């Protein structure tokens, strides 16, 4: 596989642009100024009405502005100005989040070019058409150096493809027809060979188009939890609105009738404006964090479901283990000797291009001094390729006397049955190899048998011609057990899915620390397991890349399809990982939980925040009539006007102060729900009470010197 033909610096810049999304991942104060025009455009009442809490603030701002015009005063005008600031700052939070999305979309648009497609006609001729003219099921020819014009599946050929424009990864990948790695993405470049691609998307619905629409927020819909929280905030707003409305008759009866400006200020400070202003930005930022990790979610619902997941189905290969099984030991039969077994294993693996076959040759070369390459004489031997039917591969070597030495390497049962069929079986050898294979499996390794027949029809002692067993080991990724322990503290159950036999599967499961294992798994087994978990009220997440994974991906609450997989898998899942990294599923769950934690933490802060503003405004409103309320004026604010104005100013500024936290997300730490609740109440509940007291007091120290206020 040859390297990508791109200068190193350019490759690094492309990767930085794709992985960092033009700096979208980090909050910059300059983004506030850049997003200000968009925030002002959102003052349109048709936009504001989508957010009930902020629409009430918008209406209050209009009412106070009219009142200030009719009965002008410094106090009224300052309240009006800061109420409008509150609305603008709320719009600013959403505008910054959307602006980050637009920056990502611009980076994605730069990956698209005006590609000319070479479309196959029914007669086999080729015509050149714009990529935008392609339709479903059109077939296009793409050769080395050309750009793939649209999303599709390879129906003929094999090629190396540069996907850095999409994934940011400069190393090329192999895509071929007829397997689980046949899917290709429009905008990527073929580096070698020639392929025929069947287009699977309509114009404007390609993978890149969907990503652009998603990160720009054009397709973002509120999630169920977000809708429920919006309804709760609207209900709280109505309750406080009724409370303020009924307060005026009581105030009039007490002889302390309040102005419309003061009543509106009280309402705005009591309703949950903080979380109301940041709610949309939190949802957009959650999607943003996924895209930064090269994961495309079809909706915010999928991200939210990831935060509520309680069962993770994880493939063993590539997720829990590295997936490249390597030969680590040879186990010769008594009387054969490891050197002889190494000779047999090497010969049978010289033509085996799989990672396992190459590792066997490397082990024999490094451990026994054998040549890593076939000699001229060995190259003339007749090599037998691996077959899924026989589950063996090997070599037939013809000697000078015409006798044939046949060597086979493969599944233990298959090799032993082959020896029996050749008349070379031996019960003692079979029992010994089966015992060694069982021991290898119990350690989590994969056993292969290696046997040979030293000339058909000869009457040699065949016990010594069996060979022995080869041990392959699939190494568990370091630190994976600790990750699973963290998930367990969060109440998430992990299930390892593998096609290995139960003994091997249980050994890997014990070493990695997963909670359960499904061995010799079939597509039907995966689907049944997901349904079983869901019937118990659990949300399930899984990864997959093949067509046979599509039913399970569709059934799972969070189905992460690999970008390298088939179109069927990507259409069945509700997320696609551009990097095709199965381990990413754990990170996806953590992002979902971080979004939920951020939303809960800021809601807690917002509600607690209102309590402090209550102590600032209500005593100021009725202090003249009820001097006893002075005991509640714990901040010793200068005047009723300065107290009310300070609370309104703080109410606006706290939104701006929390925008970076809403976009970045509350720091997520794996812990149980009880511990997380205690932490949020302590940090954001107590903080929501203390911060306003300090903030309002400091603001009052400034506004008390304004004429007409102090």
XYZ file of C-alpha atoms in Angstrom:
710
model
C 0.000 0.000 0.000
C 1.708 3.132 -1.161
C 1.549 6.383 0.821
C -0.745 9.236 -0.107
C 0.755 11.536 -2.714
C 0.531 14.720 -0.666
C 3.216 16.938 0.877
C 3.511 16.292 4.624
C 2.642 19.871 5.598
C -0.482 19.880 3.418
C -1.567 16.555 4.868
C -1.140 17.922 8.361
C -3.147 21.018 7.512
C -5.992 18.935 6.065
C -6.026 16.723 9.141
C -5.969 19.741 11.451
C -8.800 21.353 9.531
C -10.945 18.225 9.624
C -10.233 17.215 13.209
C -10.362 20.725 14.638
C -13.056 22.024 12.294
C -11.301 25.361 11.833
C -11.002 25.950 15.521
C -14.630 25.240 16.194
C -13.771 22.999 19.077
C -12.370 25.734 21.335
C -14.358 28.761 22.448
C -12.811 32.089 21.459
C -14.051 35.393 22.935
C -13.909 36.847 19.429
C -16.776 34.509 18.517
C -19.077 36.701 20.607
C -18.381 39.721 18.405
C -18.496 37.663 15.214
C -21.937 36.304 16.152
C -23.400 39.629 17.325
C -25.012 40.546 13.955
C -26.776 37.176 13.865
C -27.925 37.671 17.475
C -29.479 41.017 16.513
C -31.247 39.421 13.541
C -32.803 36.896 15.927
C -34.700 39.732 17.660
C -37.441 39.038 15.112
C -40.521 38.023 17.173
C -41.135 35.107 14.797
C -37.809 33.709 15.951
C -38.250 34.597 19.622
C -41.617 32.868 19.947
C -39.880 29.499 19.514
C -38.408 29.982 23.004
C -41.276 30.671 25.450
C -39.068 31.961 28.269
C -37.122 34.415 26.137
C -40.271 35.479 24.286
C -41.673 36.641 27.629
C -38.466 38.636 28.172
C -38.782 40.075 24.656
C -42.380 41.174 25.343
C -41.288 42.626 28.707
C -38.525 44.565 26.963
C -41.039 46.073 24.550
C -43.415 46.989 27.407
C -40.660 48.642 29.490
C -39.338 50.526 26.449
C -42.807 51.926 25.739
C -43.186 52.817 29.419
C -39.812 54.591 29.388
C -40.909 56.620 26.371
C -44.222 57.561 27.982
C -42.778 58.256 31.457
C -39.046 58.770 30.938
C -36.616 58.270 33.805
C -33.041 57.112 34.163
C -34.207 54.012 36.018
C -36.778 53.033 33.352
C -34.368 53.532 30.477
C -31.592 51.545 32.164
C -33.987 48.677 32.903
C -35.188 48.746 29.273
C -31.633 48.695 27.921
C -30.568 45.775 30.098
C -33.697 43.798 29.306
C -32.848 44.124 25.624
C -29.287 43.072 26.454
C -30.753 39.978 28.130
C -32.596 39.030 24.940
C -29.556 39.772 22.752
C -27.250 37.756 25.016
C -29.649 34.814 24.865
C -29.634 35.051 21.076
C -25.854 35.344 21.204
C -25.501 31.941 22.897
C -27.410 30.256 20.091
C -25.717 32.363 17.412
C -22.231 31.412 18.644
C -23.159 27.725 18.619
C -24.588 28.026 15.120
C -21.569 30.056 14.015
C -19.264 27.255 15.073
C -21.417 24.939 12.989
C -21.146 27.232 9.985
C -17.341 27.253 10.357
C -17.404 23.465 10.216
C -19.758 23.571 7.231
C -17.392 25.917 5.377
C -14.530 23.477 5.990
C -16.684 20.669 4.618
C -17.698 22.711 1.574
C -14.035 23.185 0.725
C -13.766 19.391 0.428
C -16.310 19.430 -2.400
C -15.213 20.162 -5.911
C -17.032 20.461 -9.212
C -16.382 16.843 -10.129
C -16.930 15.426 -13.592
C -18.326 11.894 -13.452
C -17.647 9.196 -16.063
C -21.020 7.500 -16.225
C -21.440 4.070 -17.803
C -24.079 3.798 -20.496
C -26.140 0.605 -20.981
C -23.997 -0.369 -23.962
C -20.796 -0.158 -21.944
C -19.628 3.180 -23.291
C -18.620 6.028 -20.990
C -20.012 9.566 -20.995
C -18.776 12.532 -18.989
C -21.457 14.345 -16.964
C -21.396 16.742 -13.980
C -21.540 14.957 -10.632
C -24.756 16.849 -9.875
C -26.428 15.072 -12.807
C -25.958 11.614 -11.301
C -29.024 9.697 -10.172
C -29.677 6.663 -8.000
C -28.176 3.421 -9.356
C -26.050 5.204 -11.960
C -22.698 3.472 -12.435
C -19.531 5.501 -12.776
C -15.953 4.579 -13.570
C -13.227 6.044 -11.348
C -9.539 5.526 -12.023
C -6.327 6.425 -10.219
C -6.042 10.157 -9.543
C -9.754 10.828 -10.027
C -12.286 11.983 -7.443
C -15.250 9.785 -6.592
C -18.243 11.882 -7.726
C -20.833 10.656 -5.243
C -21.605 8.285 -2.397
C -21.949 4.704 -3.512
C -20.808 1.105 -3.407
C -18.066 -0.501 -5.452
C -19.598 -3.122 -7.741
C -16.416 -3.994 -9.609
C -12.735 -3.700 -8.775
C -10.490 -2.903 -5.835
C -8.583 0.320 -5.135
C -6.767 2.309 -2.493
C -8.683 5.471 -1.617
C -7.549 8.716 0.014
C -10.338 9.679 2.460
C -8.455 12.510 4.169
C -10.864 15.106 2.779
C -13.591 13.491 4.885
C -11.858 11.826 7.823
C -8.641 13.862 8.106
C -6.641 10.623 8.130
C -3.832 10.782 5.559
C -3.250 7.021 5.329
C -5.096 5.469 2.361
C -7.613 2.669 2.797
C -8.526 -0.300 0.637
C -12.038 -0.495 -0.794
C -13.255 -3.451 -2.851
C -16.444 -4.892 -4.249
C -18.375 -7.741 -2.742
C -17.564 -7.253 0.934
C -18.211 -5.114 3.981
C -15.665 -2.537 2.779
C -17.303 -1.629 -0.497
C -18.765 1.731 0.522
C -17.131 4.918 -0.793
C -17.840 8.586 -0.100
C -18.156 11.372 -2.647
C -15.222 13.788 -2.602
C -12.599 11.138 -1.805
C -9.839 10.296 -4.273
C -8.837 6.988 -5.854
C -5.080 6.485 -5.608
C -4.627 3.272 -7.549
C -6.405 0.858 -9.870
C -9.878 1.209 -11.393
C -13.296 0.761 -9.805
C -16.927 0.914 -10.885
C -19.185 2.628 -8.343
C -22.964 2.376 -8.101
C -24.387 5.701 -6.871
C -26.610 5.247 -3.807
C -27.676 8.843 -3.025
C -29.621 11.550 -4.806
C -28.061 14.935 -5.622
C -27.928 17.112 -2.499
C -28.294 14.112 -0.175
C -24.707 12.928 -0.133
C -22.794 12.233 3.028
C -21.054 15.619 2.913
C -24.337 17.393 2.154
C -25.962 15.768 5.175
C -23.026 16.754 7.383
C -23.181 20.355 6.190
C -26.925 20.571 6.881
C -26.435 18.963 10.263
C -23.608 21.145 11.563
C -25.320 24.286 10.308
C -28.309 23.365 12.437
C -30.731 23.326 9.518
C -31.903 19.816 10.400
C -31.620 20.046 14.177
C -34.802 19.147 15.963
C -35.365 19.362 19.691
C -34.851 16.113 21.524
C -37.555 14.616 23.776
C -35.749 15.674 26.957
C -35.172 19.142 25.539
C -38.871 19.437 24.658
C -39.860 18.246 28.139
C -37.527 20.780 29.757
C -38.886 23.531 27.511
C -42.410 22.675 28.647
C -41.290 22.747 32.290
C -39.623 26.137 31.829
C -42.751 27.465 30.105
C -44.871 26.224 33.011
C -42.566 27.905 35.550
C -42.758 31.107 33.521
C -46.573 31.013 33.610
C -46.535 30.389 37.365
C -44.237 33.374 37.995
C -46.246 35.507 35.574
C -49.421 34.782 37.548
C -47.576 35.454 40.803
C -46.378 38.870 39.576
C -49.835 39.750 38.218
C -51.473 38.940 41.552
C -48.737 40.816 43.412
C -49.901 44.219 42.155
C -53.366 44.158 43.822
C -51.720 43.061 47.077
C -49.145 45.832 46.760
C -51.902 48.375 46.067
C -53.858 47.216 49.101
C -50.702 47.688 51.212
C -50.170 51.149 49.812
C -47.019 50.222 47.881
C -48.281 49.929 44.335
C -45.406 49.144 41.977
C -44.646 50.611 38.573
C -44.893 48.492 35.429
C -41.125 48.735 35.032
C -40.481 47.175 38.448
C -43.028 44.388 37.892
C -41.479 43.439 34.570
C -38.003 43.502 36.107
C -39.220 41.212 38.885
C -40.786 38.798 36.377
C -37.665 38.624 34.209
C -35.424 37.985 37.203
C -37.677 35.257 38.632
C -38.339 33.198 35.512
C -35.555 30.728 34.504
C -33.964 32.972 31.894
C -30.469 31.516 32.313
C -31.282 27.971 31.224
C -33.920 29.276 28.813
C -31.245 31.304 27.043
C -28.661 28.489 26.957
C -30.855 25.453 26.282
C -30.628 25.565 22.498
C -26.880 26.248 22.577
C -26.314 23.187 24.781
C -28.059 20.949 22.244
C -26.170 22.410 19.285
C -22.871 22.105 21.151
C -23.541 18.418 21.852
C -23.853 17.770 18.131
C -20.770 19.932 17.580
C -18.661 17.789 19.907
C -19.700 14.666 18.008
C -18.753 16.166 14.651
C -15.395 17.225 16.096
C -14.771 13.527 16.723
C -15.722 12.676 13.138
C -19.092 11.167 14.088
C -22.205 12.096 12.139
C -25.501 11.764 14.018
C -28.737 11.849 12.063
C -30.469 13.761 14.869
C -30.022 15.198 18.325
C -32.286 12.404 19.552
C -29.456 9.940 18.890
C -26.987 12.022 20.939
C -29.441 12.254 23.806
C -30.145 8.520 23.657
C -26.386 7.940 23.915
C -26.435 9.762 27.234
C -29.156 7.452 28.562
C -27.598 4.210 27.308
C -27.351 1.471 29.929
C -26.041 -1.427 27.780
C -23.083 -1.338 25.381
C -22.621 -4.115 22.827
C -18.963 -4.126 21.786
C -17.208 -6.213 19.158
C -14.174 -7.999 20.508
C -12.005 -7.453 17.461
C -10.834 -3.883 17.051
C -12.645 -2.611 20.130
C -11.546 -4.715 23.078
C -8.559 -6.306 21.345
C -6.264 -5.000 18.629
C -7.753 -7.525 16.214
C -4.502 -8.616 14.581
C -3.920 -12.098 15.942
C -0.245 -12.959 15.973
C 1.596 -16.224 16.348
C 3.158 -16.246 19.791
C 4.123 -19.893 20.422
C 4.541 -23.313 18.803
C 3.430 -26.484 20.608
C 5.010 -29.557 19.011
C 3.787 -33.102 19.514
C 6.017 -35.363 21.607
C 8.878 -36.602 19.452
C 8.420 -34.012 16.725
C 10.414 -31.083 18.131
C 9.753 -27.378 17.819
C 12.321 -26.938 15.033
C 10.477 -29.436 12.840
C 7.127 -27.846 13.661
C 8.611 -24.439 12.815
C 9.696 -25.798 9.409
C 6.211 -27.130 8.719
C 4.470 -23.970 9.970
C 6.718 -21.719 7.892
C 6.256 -23.722 4.686
C 2.480 -23.746 5.086
C 2.425 -19.971 5.655
C 4.804 -18.662 2.971
C 1.927 -17.953 0.586
C -0.463 -16.838 3.322
C -0.799 -13.043 3.011
C -3.066 -12.657 6.037
C -1.674 -10.969 9.177
C -1.820 -14.340 10.948
C 0.120 -16.073 8.171
C 2.788 -13.373 8.055
C 3.159 -13.490 11.856
C 3.790 -17.253 11.716
C 6.612 -16.743 9.206
C 8.046 -13.937 11.367
C 7.932 -16.147 14.491
C 9.716 -18.984 12.706
C 12.315 -16.595 11.299
C 13.053 -14.803 14.576
C 12.775 -17.797 16.894
C 14.303 -20.563 14.788
C 16.561 -18.801 12.289
C 14.517 -19.774 9.236
C 14.472 -17.596 6.127
C 11.572 -15.099 6.031
C 11.259 -15.459 2.232
C 10.658 -18.530 0.087
C 13.684 -19.963 -1.671
C 13.658 -20.616 -5.405
C 12.970 -24.301 -4.794
C 10.194 -23.570 -2.284
C 8.603 -21.067 -4.664
C 8.005 -23.949 -7.123
C 5.873 -25.778 -4.582
C 2.121 -25.940 -5.071
C 0.517 -23.664 -2.501
C -3.037 -24.350 -1.379
C -4.968 -21.139 -0.576
C -7.279 -20.863 2.396
C -10.857 -21.909 1.759
C -13.848 -21.182 3.964
C -15.075 -24.680 3.102
C -11.955 -26.586 4.156
C -10.857 -23.960 6.748
C -7.249 -24.815 5.896
C -4.368 -23.621 3.755
C -1.002 -25.186 3.065
C 1.484 -26.466 0.518
C 2.257 -29.634 -1.439
C 5.987 -30.241 -1.966
C 7.047 -32.827 -4.539
C 10.290 -34.600 -3.710
C 12.988 -35.847 -6.120
C 11.498 -39.343 -5.965
C 8.059 -38.049 -6.907
C 6.605 -38.434 -3.428
C 4.475 -35.568 -2.157
C 4.817 -33.987 1.247
C 1.502 -32.321 2.033
C 1.353 -29.757 4.832
C -1.860 -28.215 6.079
C -2.467 -25.464 8.634
C -5.851 -24.304 9.888
C -8.713 -25.035 12.246
C -7.865 -27.883 14.608
C -10.833 -30.080 13.718
C -10.338 -29.520 9.991
C -6.641 -30.463 10.028
C -7.234 -33.540 12.164
C -10.090 -34.665 9.903
C -7.825 -34.121 6.875
C -5.165 -36.339 8.446
C -7.772 -39.029 9.108
C -8.953 -38.797 5.501
C -5.348 -39.255 4.336
C -5.001 -42.362 6.472
C -2.537 -40.637 8.774
C -4.760 -40.190 11.793
C -3.654 -41.202 15.253
C -5.830 -41.210 18.342
C -2.992 -40.286 20.683
C -1.914 -37.366 18.487
C -5.511 -36.175 18.095
C -6.052 -36.262 21.871
C -2.809 -34.394 22.495
C -3.497 -31.634 19.956
C -7.078 -31.247 21.186
C -5.824 -30.898 24.765
C -3.254 -28.267 23.719
C -5.931 -26.433 21.723
C -8.219 -26.415 24.754
C -5.433 -24.985 26.900
C -4.669 -22.255 24.329
C -8.361 -21.326 24.133
C -8.623 -21.155 27.911
C -5.931 -18.450 27.853
C -7.866 -16.449 25.284
C -5.687 -17.507 22.362
C -6.674 -19.066 19.051
C -5.250 -22.518 18.269
C -4.308 -23.678 14.774
C -3.257 -27.219 13.992
C -0.350 -27.953 11.671
C 0.029 -31.421 10.205
C 1.632 -33.129 7.262
C 1.587 -36.376 5.389
C 5.073 -37.429 4.333
C 4.202 -39.186 1.097
C 0.834 -40.835 0.421
C 0.707 -44.616 0.766
C 3.996 -44.935 2.671
C 4.039 -46.913 5.886
C 5.931 -44.389 8.053
C 5.139 -43.880 11.708
C 2.435 -41.254 11.142
C 2.335 -40.255 14.849
C 5.497 -38.262 14.301
C 4.196 -36.630 11.154
C 1.269 -34.738 12.683
C 3.281 -31.643 13.673
C 1.535 -29.827 16.487
C -0.357 -26.644 17.292
C 0.290 -22.956 16.658
C -0.889 -20.435 19.251
C -2.308 -17.120 18.008
C -2.948 -14.372 20.527
C -5.234 -11.371 20.170
C -3.895 -8.750 22.572
C -6.349 -6.871 24.777
C -5.912 -3.110 24.447
C -4.175 -1.531 27.448
C -6.448 0.483 29.697
C -9.649 -1.060 28.332
C -10.413 -2.776 31.652
C -10.212 0.575 33.456
C -12.606 2.105 30.892
C -15.088 -0.688 31.503
C -14.763 -0.174 35.257
C -15.629 3.505 34.780
C -18.651 2.562 32.684
C -19.739 0.169 35.415
C -19.678 2.971 37.997
C -21.975 4.912 35.669
C -24.439 2.023 35.647
C -23.577 0.917 32.102
C -23.406 -2.811 31.394
C -20.894 -3.955 28.749
C -21.390 -7.042 26.581
C -18.626 -8.379 24.344
C -19.798 -9.851 21.026
C -17.508 -12.252 19.201
C -17.535 -15.108 16.759
C -14.962 -16.970 18.866
C -15.789 -20.155 20.693
C -17.168 -19.761 24.243
C -13.925 -20.798 25.955
C -11.809 -18.208 24.117
C -14.526 -15.587 24.521
C -14.732 -16.089 28.288
C -10.950 -15.787 28.650
C -10.869 -12.474 26.746
C -13.895 -11.268 28.711
C -12.184 -12.039 32.020
C -9.012 -10.223 30.988
C -10.809 -7.154 29.624
C -13.343 -6.852 32.443
C -16.582 -6.837 30.425
C -19.771 -7.744 32.273
C -21.073 -10.360 29.843
C -20.161 -12.092 26.608
C -22.025 -13.395 23.564
C -19.859 -15.986 21.824
C -20.275 -17.484 18.345
C -22.651 -14.610 17.693
C -24.838 -14.567 14.603
C -26.869 -11.577 13.333
C -29.956 -13.204 14.799
C -28.227 -13.574 18.177
C -27.322 -9.860 18.227
C -30.874 -8.831 17.381
C -32.332 -11.135 20.034
C -29.921 -9.793 22.673
C -30.827 -6.174 21.882
C -34.544 -6.921 22.120
C -34.018 -8.763 25.383
C -32.165 -5.797 26.885
C -34.772 -3.321 25.620
C -37.603 -5.402 27.052
C -36.071 -4.765 30.470
C -36.234 -0.996 29.949
C -32.589 -0.553 28.950
C -31.301 1.607 26.110
C -28.771 -0.232 23.956
C -25.849 1.023 21.861
C -23.787 -0.997 19.399
C -21.444 -0.665 16.432
C -21.435 -2.492 13.123
C -20.165 -2.285 9.561
C -21.631 -5.149 7.564
C -24.967 -5.735 5.882
C -25.615 -8.501 8.400
C -25.294 -5.890 11.176
C -28.059 -3.712 9.696
C -31.020 -5.314 11.554
C -29.276 -4.978 14.920
C -28.140 -1.394 14.172
C -31.714 -0.456 13.276
C -33.057 -2.061 16.462
C -30.475 -0.475 18.791
C -31.285 2.869 20.388
C -27.835 4.096 19.333
C -26.436 2.359 16.264
C -22.981 3.585 15.210
C -22.140 2.396 11.699
C -18.577 2.429 10.423
C -17.912 4.662 7.415
C -15.883 1.830 5.897
C -18.915 -0.440 6.068
C -21.772 -1.077 3.697
C -24.464 1.389 2.707
C -27.063 -0.838 4.362
C -25.272 -0.557 7.712
C -24.931 3.236 7.442
C -28.593 3.640 6.570
C -29.678 1.380 9.439
C -27.682 3.167 12.163
C -28.396 6.633 13.522
C -24.709 7.595 13.678
C -21.794 7.102 11.305
C -18.164 7.124 12.461
C -16.001 8.612 9.722
C -12.861 7.121 11.264
C -14.376 3.611 11.369
C -13.063 3.142 14.900
C -15.276 0.759 16.921
C -13.786 2.096 20.160
C -15.453 5.442 19.379
C -18.749 4.066 20.754
C -17.510 4.576 24.318
C -16.651 8.197 23.514
C -20.073 8.716 21.909
C -21.774 7.576 25.105
C -19.602 9.929 27.153
C -20.495 12.869 24.867
C -24.189 12.070 25.262
C -23.866 11.908 29.021
C -21.872 15.144 29.072
C -24.677 16.903 27.193
C -27.269 15.649 29.695
C -25.043 16.560 32.640
C -24.449 20.049 31.216
C -28.161 20.592 30.733
C -28.949 19.372 34.260
C -26.147 21.376 35.862
C -27.131 24.649 34.206
C -30.803 24.044 34.999
C -29.861 23.573 38.653
C -27.772 26.753 38.558
C -30.581 28.706 36.887
C -33.235 27.730 39.432
C -30.898 28.367 42.381
C -29.872 31.635 40.751
C -33.473 32.887 40.957
C -33.467 32.470 44.746
C -30.708 35.052 45.225
C -32.408 37.526 42.888
C -35.572 37.090 44.952
C -33.657 38.303 48.032
C -32.421 41.299 46.056
C -35.681 42.530 44.526
C -38.585 41.718 46.849
C -37.167 43.444 49.959
C -36.349 46.479 47.797
C -39.916 46.639 46.481
C -41.652 46.682 49.862
C -38.996 48.002 52.233
C -40.731 51.388 52.583
C -44.057 49.849 53.650
C -42.596 46.927 55.610
C -39.336 47.987 57.294
C -39.061 44.493 58.778
C -37.989 43.274 55.309
C -34.664 45.002 55.901
C -33.549 41.755 57.548
C -33.765 40.116 54.126
C -31.582 42.764 52.548
C -28.510 40.700 53.397
C -26.419 42.372 50.698
C -27.161 45.855 52.103
C -27.929 47.256 48.672
C -28.010 51.055 48.438
C -31.547 51.800 47.258
C -34.563 49.878 45.908
C -33.736 51.180 42.409
C -30.090 50.103 42.609
C -31.139 46.667 43.937
C -33.574 46.073 41.074
C -31.202 47.391 38.409
C -28.297 45.350 39.798
C -30.401 42.175 39.660
C -31.451 42.850 36.062
C -27.855 43.564 35.005
C -26.606 40.398 36.708
C -29.410 38.412 35.056
C -28.123 39.529 31.639
C -24.387 39.186 32.284
C -24.594 35.679 33.751
C -25.872 34.431 30.386
C -22.743 35.689 28.618
C -20.538 34.294 31.378
C -22.046 30.819 30.965
C -21.882 30.648 27.156
C -18.364 29.073 27.147
C -19.500 26.448 29.666
C -22.626 25.652 27.639
C -20.563 25.212 24.461
C -17.657 23.355 26.032
C -19.843 21.272 28.317
C -19.558 20.557 32.008
C -16.523 18.415 32.716
C -17.711 14.822 32.682
C -16.452 12.374 35.275
C -17.531 8.719 35.330
C -19.619 8.241 38.468
C -22.933 6.886 39.632
C -26.145 8.868 39.290
C -26.385 9.486 43.057
C -22.843 10.844 43.237
C -23.451 12.966 40.147
C -26.638 14.434 41.686
C -24.799 15.306 44.913
C -21.968 16.916 42.935
C -24.333 19.013 40.823
C -26.300 20.171 43.847
C -23.111 21.100 45.665
C -21.323 22.824 42.776
C -24.133 24.267 40.684
C -26.930 24.405 43.252
C -24.865 26.071 45.955
C -22.939 28.026 43.317
C -26.209 29.225 41.827
C -27.124 30.699 45.217
C -23.756 32.205 46.142
C -22.642 33.687 42.784
C -25.686 36.007 42.389
C -25.234 37.383 45.921
C -21.638 38.286 45.132
C -22.381 39.497 41.607
C -25.367 41.669 42.516
C -23.463 43.189 45.444
C -20.497 44.127 43.229
C -22.774 45.587 40.530
C -24.614 47.605 43.171
C -21.326 49.169 44.253
C -21.125 50.689 40.753
C -24.741 51.571 39.879
C -25.391 53.340 43.190
C -23.353 56.256 41.855
C -25.630 56.740 38.825
C -27.795 59.840 39.281
C -31.389 58.891 39.920
C -30.419 55.364 41.055
C -28.277 55.694 44.205
